[in-house]
Amino acid sequence: MSAQRKQEAVLRILRGEDLELVSRELGVTAAALSGWRDSFLAAGAASLKSRPEDDRDRELRAMREKIGEITMANELLEAKIERLEGGRPFPAAEVETMSQTVSASAQRPYGLARVCKVWRLSRATVSRHRQAANRPTAPRRRPGPPGAMADAELAHCIRALLEDSPFHGEGYRKVWARLRYAGVRTSPRRVLRVMRAHGLLAHQRPGAPRGPRAHDGTITTARVDEMWGTDMTAVATGEGTAAVFIAVDHCSAECVGIHASPQATRHEALEPIRQAVRGSFGEVGKDVARGLSIRHNHGSQYMSADFQREIRFLGARSSPAFVRAPEGNGCAERFIRTLKENLLWVRWFDTIEDLRQALLEFQTTYNEHWLIERHGHRPPATIRREQNVNMQNAA
């Protein structure tokens, strides 16, 4: 965009036009417009000057990187000496933990390759032990009493419940929870056995064997609006392929933003974030979402300068998942799977506008009726309302 158009955009904002409306009309992020306005008011021609990198700068950068490598190697050697003096071995779990530890001097993880090299360990041996530890064991079936209701009657209740449910592909745990809400008391394992015997289980796609996890922590939070996960998928319509962008709260699993567009650009990827900010914080403005983290993958839309600049403008912090580890963005991935199984794969949309309206209806249905197991089989909207009430009472 030329300097003249930037100046006209800044003057429109200074005359009182809404920042978000100007941003949508020009296809420029609100963060970029705010930066132009600040630079214009501060006579930013001088502040935008930059000096090109010369040979001396490149040499200094290379020296800093070399010093960081040597410092990290020395830290690993000190840790190795401490373990040898204490007579402690080097199990695979400890090696993996050390590889994910962030160096205090370099401010980056050591990495498995560096740890194995400095500690003189075989990476193949570490990987083999890690795979053996993660190998699943065959579950055991416990015999138990059938209960007061016969299997045939229980199967009839389950079939009626599945037909009345607004969702497809719910597992036996959620079926068990809905039976309890309906007044039918039985065990989850019996529900699984009856559904398997009568062919009522949802189809499961056989996947490839999963390797070692890139992390062994948790991505859920204790409070709403602490972390949102965002991702995109695609669906065919009568007008061509459409991109669907979503945003999900990592505490309540609530869909806080959803959007469909014919283009999968960085500006369209920001739309569910803006919806969520307006819904949770009241407006789209500078630092209104301070304390929020945005979990995303390494797609070009999310790693673009405009996307990162916009979330910084809102006060949020970028929290990218590990490379080639989709479980790091598991909340958004799980919602997209639910969205596909219950809407995108079971309906055809003639226009993208029809798709957009169906997405908004599904967002309401999901937030009010989808059961979340880790919250005691309660809907996401209920979790948000309870936390908001608790915060109001505490205030």
Short mmCIF file of C-alpha atoms in Angstrom, two decimals:
data_model
loop_
_atom_site.label_atom_id
_atom_site.label_comp_id
_atom_site.label_asym_id
_atom_site.label_seq_id
_atom_site.Cartn_x
_atom_site.Cartn_y
_atom_site.Cartn_z
CA MET A 1 0.00 0.00 0.00
CA SER A 2 1.35 3.42 -0.96
CA ALA A 3 2.21 6.16 1.52
CA GLN A 4 -0.68 8.28 0.20
CA ARG A 5 -3.24 5.52 0.89
CA LYS A 6 -1.77 4.95 4.34
CA GLN A 7 -2.10 8.67 5.05
CA GLU A 8 -5.74 8.67 3.89
CA ALA A 9 -6.50 5.66 6.11
CA VAL A 10 -4.91 7.35 9.13
CA LEU A 11 -6.83 10.57 8.49
CA ARG A 12 -10.11 8.61 8.36
CA ILE A 13 -9.35 7.12 11.77
CA LEU A 14 -8.38 10.51 13.20
CA ARG A 15 -11.68 11.95 11.91
CA GLY A 16 -13.51 9.44 14.12
CA GLU A 17 -14.28 6.49 11.84
CA ASP A 18 -14.38 3.07 13.52
CA LEU A 19 -11.00 1.30 13.52
CA GLU A 20 -12.50 -2.14 12.81
CA LEU A 21 -14.68 -0.88 9.91
CA VAL A 22 -11.69 0.80 8.23
CA SER A 23 -9.66 -2.38 8.77
CA ARG A 24 -12.28 -4.56 7.06
CA GLU A 25 -12.78 -2.11 4.15
CA LEU A 26 -9.07 -1.80 3.33
CA GLY A 27 -8.16 -5.43 4.08
CA VAL A 28 -5.55 -4.31 6.61
CA THR A 29 -5.31 -5.48 10.22
CA ALA A 30 -6.32 -3.16 13.02
CA ALA A 31 -2.84 -3.52 14.46
CA ALA A 32 -1.30 -2.21 11.23
CA LEU A 33 -3.70 0.75 11.13
CA SER A 34 -2.96 1.55 14.76
CA GLY A 35 0.77 1.44 14.02
CA TRP A 36 0.38 3.81 11.07
CA ARG A 37 -1.63 6.21 13.20
CA ASP A 38 0.99 6.22 15.97
CA SER A 39 3.80 6.69 13.46
CA PHE A 40 1.90 9.53 11.77
CA LEU A 41 1.28 11.36 15.04
CA ALA A 42 4.87 10.94 16.18
CA ALA A 43 6.32 12.07 12.87
CA GLY A 44 7.41 8.45 12.38
CA ALA A 45 9.57 8.94 9.31
CA ALA A 46 12.58 9.07 11.61
CA SER A 47 11.44 6.16 13.80
CA LEU A 48 10.96 3.87 10.79
CA LYS A 49 14.54 4.23 9.66
CA SER A 50 16.50 1.01 9.70
CA ARG A 51 20.13 0.25 9.04
CA PRO A 52 20.87 -2.71 6.72
CA GLU A 53 22.83 -5.55 8.23
CA ASP A 54 26.54 -5.35 7.39
CA ASP A 55 29.40 -7.84 7.70
CA ARG A 56 30.10 -6.82 11.30
CA ASP A 57 26.49 -7.52 12.34
CA ARG A 58 26.56 -10.91 10.65
CA GLU A 59 29.83 -11.78 12.36
CA LEU A 60 28.45 -10.74 15.77
CA ARG A 61 25.34 -12.85 15.23
CA ALA A 62 27.42 -15.87 14.29
CA MET A 63 29.62 -15.40 17.36
CA ARG A 64 26.58 -15.17 19.64
CA GLU A 65 25.18 -18.38 18.18
CA LYS A 66 28.52 -20.14 18.69
CA ILE A 67 28.73 -18.91 22.29
CA GLY A 68 25.17 -20.18 22.88
CA GLU A 69 26.09 -23.62 21.53
CA ILE A 70 29.17 -23.84 23.76
CA THR A 71 27.23 -22.64 26.82
CA MET A 72 24.47 -25.22 26.30
CA ALA A 73 27.06 -27.99 25.89
CA ASN A 74 28.76 -26.94 29.15
CA GLU A 75 25.41 -26.97 30.98
CA LEU A 76 24.72 -30.49 29.75
CA LEU A 77 28.21 -31.63 30.80
CA GLU A 78 27.62 -30.22 34.29
CA ALA A 79 24.32 -32.11 34.50
CA LYS A 80 26.07 -35.30 33.35
CA ILE A 81 28.84 -34.94 35.95
CA GLU A 82 26.22 -34.40 38.68
CA ARG A 83 24.41 -37.60 37.71
CA LEU A 84 27.60 -39.64 37.47
CA GLU A 85 28.76 -38.46 40.89
CA GLY A 86 25.38 -39.38 42.35
CA GLY A 87 25.48 -42.82 40.74
CA ARG A 88 22.27 -42.22 38.79
CA PRO A 89 21.72 -43.81 35.34
CA PHE A 90 20.35 -42.11 32.24
CA PRO A 91 16.88 -43.59 31.57
CA ALA A 92 15.06 -42.69 28.35
CA ALA A 93 12.48 -40.62 30.23
CA GLU A 94 15.19 -38.47 31.84
CA VAL A 95 16.93 -37.98 28.49
CA GLU A 96 13.67 -36.86 26.90
CA THR A 97 12.92 -34.52 29.81
CA MET A 98 16.35 -32.93 29.52
CA SER A 99 15.92 -32.51 25.75
CA GLN A 100 12.73 -30.48 26.36
CA THR A 101 14.28 -28.39 29.16
CA VAL A 102 14.89 -24.76 28.20
CA SER A 103 18.47 -23.55 28.64
CA ALA A 104 18.74 -20.68 31.10
CA SER A 105 21.44 -18.97 29.01
CA ALA A 106 20.28 -19.62 25.44
CA GLN A 107 16.51 -19.50 26.20
CA ARG A 108 15.74 -22.49 23.96
CA PRO A 109 15.35 -26.26 24.49
CA TYR A 110 18.46 -28.42 24.44
CA GLY A 111 16.99 -30.88 21.93
CA LEU A 112 17.34 -34.65 21.82
CA ALA A 113 20.21 -34.63 19.32
CA ARG A 114 22.38 -32.32 21.47
CA VAL A 115 21.65 -34.20 24.71
CA CYS A 116 22.53 -37.57 23.17
CA LYS A 117 25.69 -36.14 21.61
CA VAL A 118 27.00 -34.53 24.81
CA TRP A 119 25.96 -37.40 27.08
CA ARG A 120 27.30 -39.95 24.55
CA LEU A 121 24.06 -41.88 24.25
CA SER A 122 22.50 -43.59 21.24
CA ARG A 123 19.40 -41.83 19.93
CA ALA A 124 18.13 -45.15 18.57
CA THR A 125 18.31 -46.71 22.04
CA VAL A 126 16.46 -43.78 23.60
CA SER A 127 13.77 -43.95 20.91
CA ARG A 128 13.37 -47.72 21.34
CA HIS A 129 12.90 -47.44 25.12
CA ARG A 130 10.44 -44.58 24.64
CA GLN A 131 8.34 -46.57 22.16
CA ALA A 132 8.33 -49.58 24.50
CA ALA A 133 7.09 -47.41 27.37
CA ASN A 134 4.27 -45.97 25.21
CA ARG A 135 3.16 -49.33 23.78
CA PRO A 136 -0.50 -49.85 24.79
CA THR A 137 -1.53 -52.94 26.71
CA ALA A 138 -4.63 -54.97 25.92
CA PRO A 139 -7.55 -53.93 28.17
CA ARG A 140 -9.03 -56.55 30.47
CA ARG A 141 -12.77 -57.21 30.62
CA ARG A 142 -14.31 -57.48 34.03
CA PRO A 143 -17.33 -59.73 34.52
CA GLY A 144 -20.20 -58.11 36.33
CA PRO A 145 -23.93 -58.33 36.97
CA PRO A 146 -26.18 -57.27 34.07
CA GLY A 147 -28.32 -54.99 36.21
CA ALA A 148 -32.07 -54.59 36.62
CA MET A 149 -32.72 -53.83 32.92
CA ALA A 150 -32.32 -56.57 30.29
CA ASP A 151 -29.84 -56.12 27.46
CA ALA A 152 -32.56 -55.92 24.80
CA GLU A 153 -34.42 -53.20 26.69
CA LEU A 154 -31.20 -51.29 27.29
CA ALA A 155 -30.35 -51.53 23.59
CA HIS A 156 -33.80 -50.12 22.75
CA CYS A 157 -33.20 -47.14 25.09
CA ILE A 158 -29.76 -46.53 23.56
CA ARG A 159 -31.13 -46.68 20.01
CA ALA A 160 -33.89 -44.18 20.84
CA LEU A 161 -31.39 -41.87 22.51
CA LEU A 162 -29.09 -41.95 19.47
CA GLU A 163 -31.98 -41.16 17.14
CA ASP A 164 -33.06 -38.15 19.24
CA SER A 165 -29.52 -36.75 19.65
CA PRO A 166 -28.60 -33.74 17.46
CA PHE A 167 -25.07 -35.14 17.03
CA HIS A 168 -23.51 -38.05 15.16
CA GLY A 169 -20.72 -40.32 16.30
CA GLU A 170 -21.01 -39.92 20.07
CA GLY A 171 -19.09 -42.61 21.97
CA TYR A 172 -20.38 -44.94 24.62
CA ARG A 173 -19.27 -42.66 27.48
CA LYS A 174 -21.52 -39.83 26.34
CA VAL A 175 -24.32 -42.29 25.67
CA TRP A 176 -23.89 -43.55 29.24
CA ALA A 177 -24.03 -39.95 30.53
CA ARG A 178 -27.20 -39.18 28.56
CA LEU A 179 -28.77 -42.39 29.90
CA ARG A 180 -28.07 -41.19 33.44
CA TYR A 181 -29.73 -37.85 32.65
CA ALA A 182 -32.73 -39.85 31.38
CA GLY A 183 -32.90 -41.84 34.62
CA VAL A 184 -31.37 -45.11 33.35
CA ARG A 185 -28.66 -46.30 35.76
CA THR A 186 -26.07 -48.72 34.39
CA SER A 187 -22.30 -49.00 34.03
CA PRO A 188 -20.22 -47.57 31.16
CA ARG A 189 -18.71 -50.97 30.37
CA ARG A 190 -22.13 -52.55 30.01
CA VAL A 191 -23.20 -49.73 27.67
CA LEU A 192 -20.07 -50.43 25.59
CA ARG A 193 -20.80 -54.17 25.47
CA VAL A 194 -24.45 -53.71 24.47
CA MET A 195 -23.63 -51.11 21.82
CA ARG A 196 -20.92 -53.36 20.37
CA ALA A 197 -23.24 -56.39 20.32
CA HIS A 198 -26.02 -54.47 18.51
CA GLY A 199 -23.79 -52.56 16.08
CA LEU A 200 -24.48 -49.14 17.61
CA LEU A 201 -20.89 -47.99 18.03
CA ALA A 202 -19.63 -45.15 15.86
CA HIS A 203 -17.31 -46.17 13.05
CA GLN A 204 -13.65 -45.79 13.97
CA ARG A 205 -11.06 -45.22 11.27
CA PRO A 206 -7.90 -47.31 11.75
CA GLY A 207 -4.97 -44.92 12.04
CA ALA A 208 -1.25 -45.35 11.70
CA PRO A 209 0.72 -46.28 14.84
CA ARG A 210 1.53 -43.15 16.79
CA GLY A 211 5.10 -42.45 17.76
CA PRO A 212 6.40 -40.78 20.92
CA ARG A 213 4.57 -37.72 22.10
CA ALA A 214 6.21 -34.36 21.52
CA HIS A 215 5.06 -33.25 24.98
CA ASP A 216 3.77 -34.93 28.12
CA GLY A 217 1.96 -32.00 29.69
CA THR A 218 -1.59 -30.67 29.31
CA ILE A 219 -3.09 -28.04 27.02
CA THR A 220 -6.31 -27.44 28.96
CA THR A 221 -6.65 -24.50 31.35
CA ALA A 222 -8.44 -23.99 34.66
CA ARG A 223 -10.28 -20.80 33.63
CA VAL A 224 -12.07 -19.69 30.49
CA ASP A 225 -10.44 -17.06 28.23
CA GLU A 226 -6.91 -18.06 29.28
CA MET A 227 -6.10 -19.90 26.04
CA TRP A 228 -7.93 -20.22 22.73
CA GLY A 229 -7.04 -22.72 20.04
CA THR A 230 -7.58 -21.84 16.38
CA ASP A 231 -7.35 -23.89 13.21
CA MET A 232 -8.92 -24.26 9.77
CA THR A 233 -10.40 -26.92 7.51
CA ALA A 234 -11.94 -26.98 4.03
CA VAL A 235 -15.27 -28.15 2.62
CA ALA A 236 -16.70 -28.38 -0.91
CA THR A 237 -19.75 -26.21 -1.75
CA GLY A 238 -21.73 -25.34 -4.85
CA GLU A 239 -19.53 -22.23 -5.25
CA GLY A 240 -16.27 -24.13 -4.87
CA THR A 241 -14.05 -25.04 -1.95
CA ALA A 242 -14.58 -22.93 1.18
CA ALA A 243 -12.23 -22.46 4.10
CA VAL A 244 -13.68 -22.83 7.61
CA PHE A 245 -11.84 -21.13 10.47
CA ILE A 246 -12.66 -21.83 14.14
CA ALA A 247 -11.60 -20.75 17.63
CA VAL A 248 -12.13 -22.93 20.73
CA ASP A 249 -11.64 -22.18 24.44
CA HIS A 250 -9.17 -24.61 26.04
CA CYS A 251 -11.01 -24.67 29.38
CA SER A 252 -14.68 -25.12 28.49
CA ALA A 253 -14.13 -26.49 24.93
CA GLU A 254 -16.61 -23.81 23.82
CA CYS A 255 -16.61 -22.67 20.20
CA VAL A 256 -16.00 -18.94 20.66
CA GLY A 257 -15.65 -18.08 16.95
CA ILE A 258 -16.40 -19.66 13.57
CA HIS A 259 -16.17 -18.31 10.03
CA ALA A 260 -16.39 -19.51 6.40
CA SER A 261 -14.74 -17.82 3.43
CA PRO A 262 -13.89 -18.62 -0.20
CA GLN A 263 -10.28 -17.63 0.53
CA ALA A 264 -7.98 -19.00 3.23
CA THR A 265 -6.00 -15.81 3.85
CA ARG A 266 -4.47 -14.44 7.03
CA HIS A 267 -7.21 -11.80 7.24
CA GLU A 268 -9.94 -14.45 7.14
CA ALA A 269 -8.07 -16.45 9.81
CA LEU A 270 -8.43 -13.46 12.14
CA GLU A 271 -12.24 -13.38 11.89
CA PRO A 272 -13.01 -16.07 14.54
CA ILE A 273 -10.48 -14.41 16.86
CA ARG A 274 -12.26 -11.08 16.44
CA GLN A 275 -15.64 -12.74 17.06
CA ALA A 276 -14.31 -14.31 20.25
CA VAL A 277 -12.75 -11.04 21.46
CA ARG A 278 -16.02 -9.17 20.92
CA GLY A 279 -17.99 -11.90 22.68
CA SER A 280 -15.66 -12.30 25.67
CA PHE A 281 -14.13 -8.83 26.09
CA GLY A 282 -16.80 -6.55 24.59
CA GLU A 283 -14.84 -4.90 21.76
CA VAL A 284 -11.90 -5.19 19.40
CA GLY A 285 -9.23 -2.78 20.57
CA LYS A 286 -5.71 -2.43 21.80
CA ASP A 287 -4.78 -4.69 24.76
CA VAL A 288 -8.41 -5.68 25.46
CA ALA A 289 -7.42 -9.38 25.59
CA ARG A 290 -4.34 -9.02 27.77
CA GLY A 291 -3.44 -12.33 29.45
CA LEU A 292 -4.94 -14.46 26.66
CA SER A 293 -2.85 -17.01 24.71
CA ILE A 294 -3.67 -18.06 21.13
CA ARG A 295 -2.66 -21.67 20.35
CA HIS A 296 -2.21 -22.31 16.62
CA ASN A 297 -0.20 -24.49 14.26
CA HIS A 298 2.57 -23.40 11.89
CA GLY A 299 0.30 -22.68 8.91
CA SER A 300 1.22 -19.72 6.74
CA GLN A 301 -1.91 -17.81 7.80
CA TYR A 302 -1.05 -18.06 11.51
CA MET A 303 2.69 -17.45 11.19
CA SER A 304 2.21 -14.39 8.96
CA ALA A 305 3.33 -11.01 10.21
CA ASP A 306 -0.20 -9.57 9.98
CA PHE A 307 -1.75 -12.32 12.12
CA GLN A 308 0.98 -12.11 14.75
CA ARG A 309 0.83 -8.30 14.77
CA GLU A 310 -2.95 -8.34 15.18
CA ILE A 311 -2.99 -10.66 18.20
CA ARG A 312 -0.21 -8.61 19.81
CA PHE A 313 -2.34 -5.53 19.20
CA LEU A 314 -5.23 -7.21 21.01
CA GLY A 315 -2.94 -7.94 23.96
CA ALA A 316 -2.85 -11.71 23.38
CA ARG A 317 0.23 -13.91 23.25
CA SER A 318 1.09 -16.28 20.41
CA SER A 319 1.46 -19.91 21.55
CA PRO A 320 2.34 -22.10 18.54
CA ALA A 321 2.14 -25.87 18.90
CA PHE A 322 5.17 -28.09 18.43
CA VAL A 323 6.12 -28.78 14.82
CA ARG A 324 4.56 -32.01 13.50
CA ALA A 325 2.68 -32.47 16.78
CA PRO A 326 -1.04 -31.76 16.12
CA GLU A 327 -1.91 -32.87 19.66
CA GLY A 328 -0.45 -29.55 20.85
CA ASN A 329 -3.49 -27.92 19.22
CA GLY A 330 -5.73 -30.81 20.23
CA CYS A 331 -8.71 -28.75 21.43
CA ALA A 332 -9.16 -27.12 18.01
CA GLU A 333 -8.43 -30.42 16.22
CA ARG A 334 -11.07 -32.25 18.28
CA PHE A 335 -13.69 -29.59 17.58
CA ILE A 336 -12.98 -29.76 13.85
CA ARG A 337 -13.49 -33.53 13.97
CA THR A 338 -16.85 -33.02 15.72
CA LEU A 339 -17.78 -30.33 13.18
CA LYS A 340 -16.99 -32.64 10.25
CA GLU A 341 -18.83 -35.66 11.66
CA ASN A 342 -21.97 -33.69 12.54
CA LEU A 343 -22.20 -31.03 9.80
CA LEU A 344 -19.59 -30.77 7.06
CA TRP A 345 -19.63 -34.45 6.07
CA VAL A 346 -23.40 -34.97 6.34
CA ARG A 347 -24.79 -31.88 4.53
CA TRP A 348 -24.32 -30.22 1.16
CA PHE A 349 -24.19 -26.42 0.85
CA ASP A 350 -25.09 -24.65 -2.39
CA THR A 351 -23.48 -21.35 -1.37
CA ILE A 352 -20.86 -20.24 1.10
CA GLU A 353 -23.46 -18.02 2.77
CA ASP A 354 -25.58 -21.14 3.46
CA LEU A 355 -22.49 -22.75 4.97
CA ARG A 356 -21.84 -19.70 7.13
CA GLN A 357 -25.38 -19.68 8.52
CA ALA A 358 -25.22 -23.44 9.20
CA LEU A 359 -21.93 -22.97 11.05
CA LEU A 360 -23.47 -20.33 13.30
CA GLU A 361 -26.43 -22.62 14.07
CA PHE A 362 -24.07 -25.51 14.82
CA GLN A 363 -22.00 -23.28 17.10
CA THR A 364 -25.08 -22.58 19.23
CA THR A 365 -26.18 -26.24 19.28
CA TYR A 366 -22.68 -27.44 20.15
CA ASN A 367 -22.12 -24.93 22.96
CA GLU A 368 -25.50 -25.69 24.57
CA HIS A 369 -25.80 -29.48 24.11
CA TRP A 370 -22.43 -31.15 23.41
CA LEU A 371 -21.24 -33.02 26.52
CA ILE A 372 -17.64 -32.61 27.73
CA GLU A 373 -16.42 -35.63 29.69
CA ARG A 374 -13.72 -33.84 31.72
CA HIS A 375 -16.39 -31.42 33.01
CA GLY A 376 -18.66 -34.18 34.28
CA HIS A 377 -20.50 -34.52 30.94
CA ARG A 378 -21.78 -30.94 30.93
CA PRO A 379 -22.08 -28.58 27.91
CA PRO A 380 -19.40 -25.91 27.27
CA ALA A 381 -21.80 -22.98 27.73
CA THR A 382 -22.70 -24.26 31.20
CA ILE A 383 -19.05 -24.19 32.25
CA ARG A 384 -18.65 -20.57 31.12
CA ARG A 385 -21.83 -19.47 32.89
CA GLU A 386 -20.79 -21.18 36.13
CA GLN A 387 -17.34 -19.59 36.08
CA ASN A 388 -18.80 -16.15 35.31
CA VAL A 389 -21.22 -16.50 38.25
CA ASN A 390 -18.40 -17.59 40.55
CA MET A 391 -16.29 -14.60 39.49
CA GLN A 392 -19.21 -12.22 40.11
CA ASN A 393 -19.84 -13.70 43.53
CA ALA A 394 -16.13 -13.47 44.40
CA ALA A 395 -16.11 -9.82 43.34
#
